[in-house]
Amino acid sequence: MIDQKTLDKIELEALKRNIPVMQKEGLDFMISLLNEEKAATLLEIGSAIGYSAMRLVTNVDQMKVETIELDDERYQEAKENIEKYKLQNQIYLHHDNALTFDESQLVLKSFDALFIDAAKAQYQRFFEKYIPYIKEDGIVIVDNLDFHGMVDHIEEIRSRNTRQLVKKIKRFRDWIFDHELYDAHYYPVGDGIVVVKRKEKE
Ligand SMILES: C[S@@+](CC[C@H](N)C(=O)[O-])C[C@H]1O[C@@H](n2cnc3c(N)ncnc32)[C@H](O)[C@@H]1O
């Protein structure tokens, strides 16, 4: 078990070390949404040091999180955190590239929610790869869709690399909002969150 004060400390330490953990406002929004939806299983793409996963299992009723992290050091730290706070029965961590991860390794098999919080240029690929594992009435939560307000002002971005990345985020936003199978809602919380649900069949 882990308490809120310890979670606050982990968040602060992560920010000091430039580890990009989800903003508090965004996580609080997710916690309310997941409690409302009575979601009990969530697949997270991008664990970093396990902070969001620990916050979620601590604050969402009956929540279990399965999460994938590519980076060696962050994976190792996430593993240590999960063991330290004895959360192995609530958080299942994988050390892999989520783009090539073998889905037969998933412990929970199907999920009430998918949370995409990894490489921003790959959002669509993550979405398409993992949506089959999300229940019919499940939700997908995607963070950082404002990219610090830049998505709506691409022409003002000087750095070519940043401009390319922001264009990809915008492409994902346009793709999901126009999709015939999904309803997407934008929330101006944290760095811009989009919540996606399957459209009801007629
Ligand atoms: C924004 S951080 C995740 C923060 C975490 N969800 C939290 O709020 O505590 C994004 C993480 O995704 C990881 N990542 C990037 N590309 C990935 C991939 N293809 N597969 C798995 N993880 C990836 C990065 O190493 C990084 O640690």
mmCIF file of C-alpha atoms and ligand atoms in Angstrom:
data_model
loop_
_atom_site.group_PDB
_atom_site.id
_atom_site.type_symbol
_atom_site.label_atom_id
_atom_site.label_comp_id
_atom_site.label_asym_id
_atom_site.label_seq_id
_atom_site.Cartn_x
_atom_site.Cartn_y
_atom_site.Cartn_z
ATOM 1 C CA MET A 1 0.000 0.000 0.000
ATOM 2 C CA ILE A 2 1.049 3.543 -0.616
ATOM 3 C CA ASP A 3 -0.435 6.751 0.807
ATOM 4 C CA GLN A 4 -1.188 10.045 -0.952
ATOM 5 C CA LYS A 5 1.702 11.882 0.744
ATOM 6 C CA THR A 6 4.221 9.352 -0.551
ATOM 7 C CA LEU A 7 2.671 9.606 -4.009
ATOM 8 C CA ASP A 8 3.016 13.411 -3.841
ATOM 9 C CA LYS A 9 6.697 12.979 -2.935
ATOM 10 C CA ILE A 10 7.295 10.574 -5.822
ATOM 11 C CA GLU A 11 5.619 13.053 -8.191
ATOM 12 C CA LEU A 12 7.810 15.937 -6.949
ATOM 13 C CA GLU A 13 10.993 13.888 -7.184
ATOM 14 C CA ALA A 14 10.078 12.756 -10.705
ATOM 15 C CA LEU A 15 9.477 16.336 -11.830
ATOM 16 C CA LYS A 16 12.804 17.431 -10.321
ATOM 17 C CA ARG A 17 14.538 14.699 -12.346
ATOM 18 C CA ASN A 18 12.672 15.638 -15.547
ATOM 19 C CA ILE A 19 10.715 12.393 -15.652
ATOM 20 C CA PRO A 20 7.517 13.322 -17.498
ATOM 21 C CA VAL A 21 4.764 12.091 -15.180
ATOM 22 C CA MET A 22 1.131 12.991 -15.728
ATOM 23 C CA GLN A 23 0.001 16.330 -14.297
ATOM 24 C CA LYS A 24 -2.003 16.136 -11.061
ATOM 25 C CA GLU A 25 -5.025 17.823 -12.639
ATOM 26 C CA GLY A 26 -5.099 15.261 -15.445
ATOM 27 C CA LEU A 27 -4.751 12.342 -13.059
ATOM 28 C CA ASP A 28 -7.538 13.633 -10.795
ATOM 29 C CA PHE A 29 -9.757 13.921 -13.865
ATOM 30 C CA MET A 30 -8.894 10.338 -14.871
ATOM 31 C CA ILE A 31 -9.545 9.035 -11.364
ATOM 32 C CA SER A 32 -13.056 10.585 -11.295
ATOM 33 C CA LEU A 33 -13.811 9.320 -14.792
ATOM 34 C CA LEU A 34 -12.635 5.765 -14.064
ATOM 35 C CA ASN A 35 -14.608 5.675 -10.794
ATOM 36 C CA GLU A 36 -17.724 6.941 -12.613
ATOM 37 C CA GLU A 37 -17.277 4.329 -15.346
ATOM 38 C CA LYS A 38 -16.671 1.654 -12.685
ATOM 39 C CA ALA A 39 -13.547 0.674 -14.579
ATOM 40 C CA ALA A 40 -11.577 -2.044 -12.807
ATOM 41 C CA THR A 41 -8.897 -2.841 -15.373
ATOM 42 C CA LEU A 42 -6.682 -0.421 -17.294
ATOM 43 C CA LEU A 43 -3.921 -0.949 -19.832
ATOM 44 C CA GLU A 44 -1.318 1.823 -19.751
ATOM 45 C CA ILE A 45 1.167 2.514 -22.539
ATOM 46 C CA GLY A 46 4.142 4.294 -20.954
ATOM 47 C CA SER A 47 4.696 3.521 -17.252
ATOM 48 C CA ALA A 48 7.778 5.720 -16.677
ATOM 49 C CA ILE A 49 8.564 5.013 -12.972
ATOM 50 C CA GLY A 50 5.090 3.650 -12.199
ATOM 51 C CA TYR A 51 3.742 6.871 -10.707
ATOM 52 C CA SER A 52 0.417 7.120 -12.590
ATOM 53 C CA ALA A 53 -0.221 3.393 -12.167
ATOM 54 C CA MET A 54 0.328 3.687 -8.401
ATOM 55 C CA ARG A 55 -1.917 6.778 -8.197
ATOM 56 C CA LEU A 56 -4.654 4.965 -10.126
ATOM 57 C CA VAL A 57 -4.677 1.713 -8.150
ATOM 58 C CA THR A 58 -4.695 3.730 -4.928
ATOM 59 C CA ASN A 59 -7.623 5.971 -5.896
ATOM 60 C CA VAL A 60 -9.871 3.988 -8.230
ATOM 61 C CA ASP A 61 -12.065 1.300 -6.640
ATOM 62 C CA GLN A 62 -10.873 -2.248 -7.333
ATOM 63 C CA MET A 63 -8.465 -1.010 -10.025
ATOM 64 C CA LYS A 64 -5.796 -3.188 -11.604
ATOM 65 C CA VAL A 65 -3.319 -1.675 -14.054
ATOM 66 C CA GLU A 66 -1.229 -3.494 -16.639
ATOM 67 C CA THR A 67 1.503 -1.227 -17.966
ATOM 68 C CA ILE A 68 4.312 -1.304 -20.557
ATOM 69 C CA GLU A 69 7.598 0.644 -20.398
ATOM 70 C CA LEU A 70 10.367 0.686 -22.991
ATOM 71 C CA ASP A 71 13.180 2.482 -21.164
ATOM 72 C CA ASP A 72 15.508 0.241 -19.084
ATOM 73 C CA GLU A 73 16.120 2.595 -16.174
ATOM 74 C CA ARG A 74 12.525 3.764 -15.840
ATOM 75 C CA TYR A 75 11.280 0.165 -16.013
ATOM 76 C CA GLN A 76 13.739 -0.808 -13.266
ATOM 77 C CA GLU A 77 12.583 2.068 -11.069
ATOM 78 C CA ALA A 78 8.915 1.261 -11.693
ATOM 79 C CA LYS A 79 9.597 -2.360 -10.729
ATOM 80 C CA GLU A 80 11.337 -1.275 -7.518
ATOM 81 C CA ASN A 81 8.478 1.087 -6.642
ATOM 82 C CA ILE A 82 5.831 -1.578 -7.238
ATOM 83 C CA GLU A 83 7.754 -4.057 -5.072
ATOM 84 C CA LYS A 84 8.539 -1.502 -2.371
ATOM 85 C CA TYR A 85 4.858 -0.632 -1.904
ATOM 86 C CA LYS A 86 3.725 -4.241 -2.412
ATOM 87 C CA LEU A 87 1.505 -3.462 -5.369
ATOM 88 C CA GLN A 88 2.403 -6.556 -7.433
ATOM 89 C CA ASN A 89 -1.173 -7.836 -7.150
ATOM 90 C CA GLN A 90 -2.556 -4.622 -8.618
ATOM 91 C CA ILE A 91 0.073 -3.505 -11.130
ATOM 92 C CA TYR A 92 1.467 -5.815 -13.821
ATOM 93 C CA LEU A 93 4.538 -4.280 -15.418
ATOM 94 C CA HIS A 94 6.139 -5.234 -18.742
ATOM 95 C CA HIS A 95 9.545 -4.144 -20.023
ATOM 96 C CA ASP A 96 9.017 -3.835 -23.766
ATOM 97 C CA ASN A 97 8.346 -1.647 -26.746
ATOM 98 C CA ALA A 98 4.564 -1.339 -26.803
ATOM 99 C CA LEU A 99 4.647 -1.139 -30.613
ATOM 100 C CA THR A 100 6.095 -4.632 -30.953
ATOM 101 C CA PHE A 101 4.955 -6.155 -27.624
ATOM 102 C CA ASP A 102 3.433 -9.623 -27.926
ATOM 103 C CA GLU A 103 -0.128 -9.151 -26.667
ATOM 104 C CA SER A 104 -0.400 -12.825 -25.673
ATOM 105 C CA GLN A 105 1.803 -11.777 -22.699
ATOM 106 C CA LEU A 106 -0.995 -9.604 -21.290
ATOM 107 C CA VAL A 107 -2.047 -10.929 -17.898
ATOM 108 C CA LEU A 108 -5.500 -9.329 -17.828
ATOM 109 C CA LYS A 109 -6.488 -10.057 -21.466
ATOM 110 C CA SER A 110 -9.318 -7.502 -21.708
ATOM 111 C CA PHE A 111 -9.654 -4.052 -20.195
ATOM 112 C CA ASP A 112 -12.235 -1.437 -19.227
ATOM 113 C CA ALA A 113 -9.831 1.325 -20.209
ATOM 114 C CA LEU A 114 -6.736 2.072 -22.270
ATOM 115 C CA PHE A 115 -4.454 4.958 -21.281
ATOM 116 C CA ILE A 116 -2.027 6.111 -23.978
ATOM 117 C CA ASP A 117 0.828 8.113 -22.446
ATOM 118 C CA ALA A 118 3.941 7.172 -24.462
ATOM 119 C CA ALA A 119 5.709 8.356 -27.641
ATOM 120 C CA LYS A 120 3.409 11.071 -28.950
ATOM 121 C CA ALA A 121 4.241 10.493 -32.609
ATOM 122 C CA GLN A 122 2.881 6.947 -32.330
ATOM 123 C CA TYR A 123 -0.525 7.546 -30.778
ATOM 124 C CA GLN A 124 -2.472 6.146 -33.719
ATOM 125 C CA ARG A 125 -0.345 2.995 -33.846
ATOM 126 C CA PHE A 126 -0.809 2.415 -30.100
ATOM 127 C CA PHE A 127 -4.533 3.007 -30.459
ATOM 128 C CA GLU A 128 -4.953 0.587 -33.367
ATOM 129 C CA LYS A 129 -2.812 -2.115 -31.778
ATOM 130 C CA TYR A 130 -4.538 -2.119 -28.383
ATOM 131 C CA ILE A 131 -8.163 -1.187 -29.102
ATOM 132 C CA PRO A 132 -9.070 -4.871 -29.740
ATOM 133 C CA TYR A 133 -8.243 -5.572 -26.054
ATOM 134 C CA ILE A 134 -10.647 -2.908 -24.789
ATOM 135 C CA LYS A 135 -14.170 -4.053 -23.916
ATOM 136 C CA GLU A 136 -17.040 -2.940 -26.204
ATOM 137 C CA ASP A 137 -18.182 -0.300 -23.696
ATOM 138 C CA GLY A 138 -14.644 0.570 -22.601
ATOM 139 C CA ILE A 139 -12.872 3.921 -22.881
ATOM 140 C CA VAL A 140 -9.566 5.170 -24.241
ATOM 141 C CA ILE A 141 -7.817 8.107 -22.567
ATOM 142 C CA VAL A 142 -5.088 9.974 -24.417
ATOM 143 C CA ASP A 143 -2.959 12.662 -22.767
ATOM 144 C CA ASN A 144 -0.921 15.619 -24.087
ATOM 145 C CA LEU A 145 -3.122 16.466 -27.024
ATOM 146 C CA ASP A 146 -2.491 20.204 -26.648
ATOM 147 C CA PHE A 147 1.254 19.748 -26.428
ATOM 148 C CA HIS A 148 1.665 22.887 -24.327
ATOM 149 C CA GLY A 149 -0.779 24.824 -26.482
ATOM 150 C CA MET A 150 1.273 24.272 -29.644
ATOM 151 C CA VAL A 151 -1.140 22.045 -31.555
ATOM 152 C CA ASP A 152 -3.327 24.987 -32.464
ATOM 153 C CA HIS A 153 -0.360 27.204 -33.404
ATOM 154 C CA ILE A 154 1.863 24.950 -35.492
ATOM 155 C CA GLU A 155 2.956 27.752 -37.831
ATOM 156 C CA GLU A 156 4.583 29.558 -34.874
ATOM 157 C CA ILE A 157 6.875 26.645 -33.922
ATOM 158 C CA ARG A 158 10.488 27.385 -34.840
ATOM 159 C CA SER A 159 12.118 23.985 -34.199
ATOM 160 C CA ARG A 160 11.652 21.624 -37.135
ATOM 161 C CA ASN A 161 11.618 18.508 -34.911
ATOM 162 C CA THR A 162 9.001 19.946 -32.576
ATOM 163 C CA ARG A 163 6.918 21.063 -35.565
ATOM 164 C CA GLN A 164 7.035 17.528 -37.006
ATOM 165 C CA LEU A 165 5.991 16.025 -33.659
ATOM 166 C CA VAL A 166 3.170 18.507 -33.115
ATOM 167 C CA LYS A 167 1.922 17.849 -36.667
ATOM 168 C CA LYS A 168 1.730 14.140 -35.804
ATOM 169 C CA ILE A 169 -0.239 14.883 -32.628
ATOM 170 C CA LYS A 170 -2.624 17.037 -34.670
ATOM 171 C CA ARG A 171 -2.927 14.284 -37.290
ATOM 172 C CA PHE A 172 -3.970 11.849 -34.532
ATOM 173 C CA ARG A 173 -6.463 14.358 -33.124
ATOM 174 C CA ASP A 174 -8.011 14.936 -36.564
ATOM 175 C CA TRP A 175 -8.060 11.185 -37.301
ATOM 176 C CA ILE A 176 -9.819 10.215 -34.076
ATOM 177 C CA PHE A 177 -12.336 13.083 -34.192
ATOM 178 C CA ASP A 178 -13.351 12.123 -37.766
ATOM 179 C CA HIS A 179 -13.432 8.380 -37.154
ATOM 180 C CA GLU A 180 -16.665 6.642 -38.095
ATOM 181 C CA LEU A 181 -16.357 4.038 -35.328
ATOM 182 C CA TYR A 182 -15.472 6.260 -32.370
ATOM 183 C CA ASP A 183 -16.776 9.243 -30.449
ATOM 184 C CA ALA A 184 -14.005 11.458 -29.123
ATOM 185 C CA HIS A 185 -14.385 14.195 -26.503
ATOM 186 C CA TYR A 186 -11.744 16.762 -25.742
ATOM 187 C CA TYR A 187 -11.222 18.025 -22.175
ATOM 188 C CA PRO A 188 -9.028 21.085 -21.549
ATOM 189 C CA VAL A 189 -7.489 19.488 -18.476
ATOM 190 C CA GLY A 190 -3.729 19.383 -17.828
ATOM 191 C CA ASP A 191 -2.095 19.221 -21.233
ATOM 192 C CA GLY A 192 -5.296 18.344 -23.081
ATOM 193 C CA ILE A 193 -7.031 14.992 -22.626
ATOM 194 C CA VAL A 194 -9.170 13.150 -25.153
ATOM 195 C CA VAL A 195 -11.582 10.423 -24.087
ATOM 196 C CA VAL A 196 -12.718 8.003 -26.786
ATOM 197 C CA LYS A 197 -15.628 5.556 -26.772
ATOM 198 C CA ARG A 198 -16.971 3.270 -29.460
ATOM 199 C CA LYS A 199 -20.038 4.672 -31.225
ATOM 200 C CA GLU A 200 -23.210 2.797 -30.359
ATOM 201 C CA LYS A 201 -24.247 0.371 -33.073
ATOM 202 C CA GLU A 202 -27.527 1.292 -34.792
HETATM 203 C C1 LIG B 1 4.944 10.543 -20.266
HETATM 204 S S1 LIG B 1 5.896 9.182 -19.747
HETATM 205 C C2 LIG B 1 4.738 8.171 -18.884
HETATM 206 C C3 LIG B 1 4.321 8.778 -17.567
HETATM 207 C C4 LIG B 1 3.487 7.881 -16.687
HETATM 208 N N1 LIG B 1 2.292 7.405 -17.371
HETATM 209 C C5 LIG B 1 3.080 8.659 -15.460
HETATM 210 O O1 LIG B 1 2.233 9.576 -15.584
HETATM 211 O O2 LIG B 1 3.613 8.383 -14.369
HETATM 212 C C6 LIG B 1 6.059 8.275 -21.258
HETATM 213 C C7 LIG B 1 6.856 6.990 -21.119
HETATM 214 O O3 LIG B 1 6.608 6.202 -22.292
HETATM 215 C C8 LIG B 1 7.764 5.450 -22.557
HETATM 216 N N2 LIG B 1 7.697 5.006 -23.945
HETATM 217 C C9 LIG B 1 7.960 5.723 -25.073
HETATM 218 N N3 LIG B 1 7.763 4.959 -26.158
HETATM 219 C C10 LIG B 1 7.371 3.742 -25.719
HETATM 220 C C11 LIG B 1 7.032 2.528 -26.361
HETATM 221 N N4 LIG B 1 7.062 2.418 -27.681
HETATM 222 N N5 LIG B 1 6.660 1.477 -25.596
HETATM 223 C C12 LIG B 1 6.629 1.581 -24.242
HETATM 224 N N6 LIG B 1 6.952 2.710 -23.581
HETATM 225 C C13 LIG B 1 7.317 3.766 -24.300
HETATM 226 C C14 LIG B 1 8.899 6.424 -22.259
HETATM 227 O O4 LIG B 1 10.105 5.738 -21.980
HETATM 228 C C15 LIG B 1 8.360 7.185 -21.045
HETATM 229 O O5 LIG B 1 8.849 6.662 -19.834
#
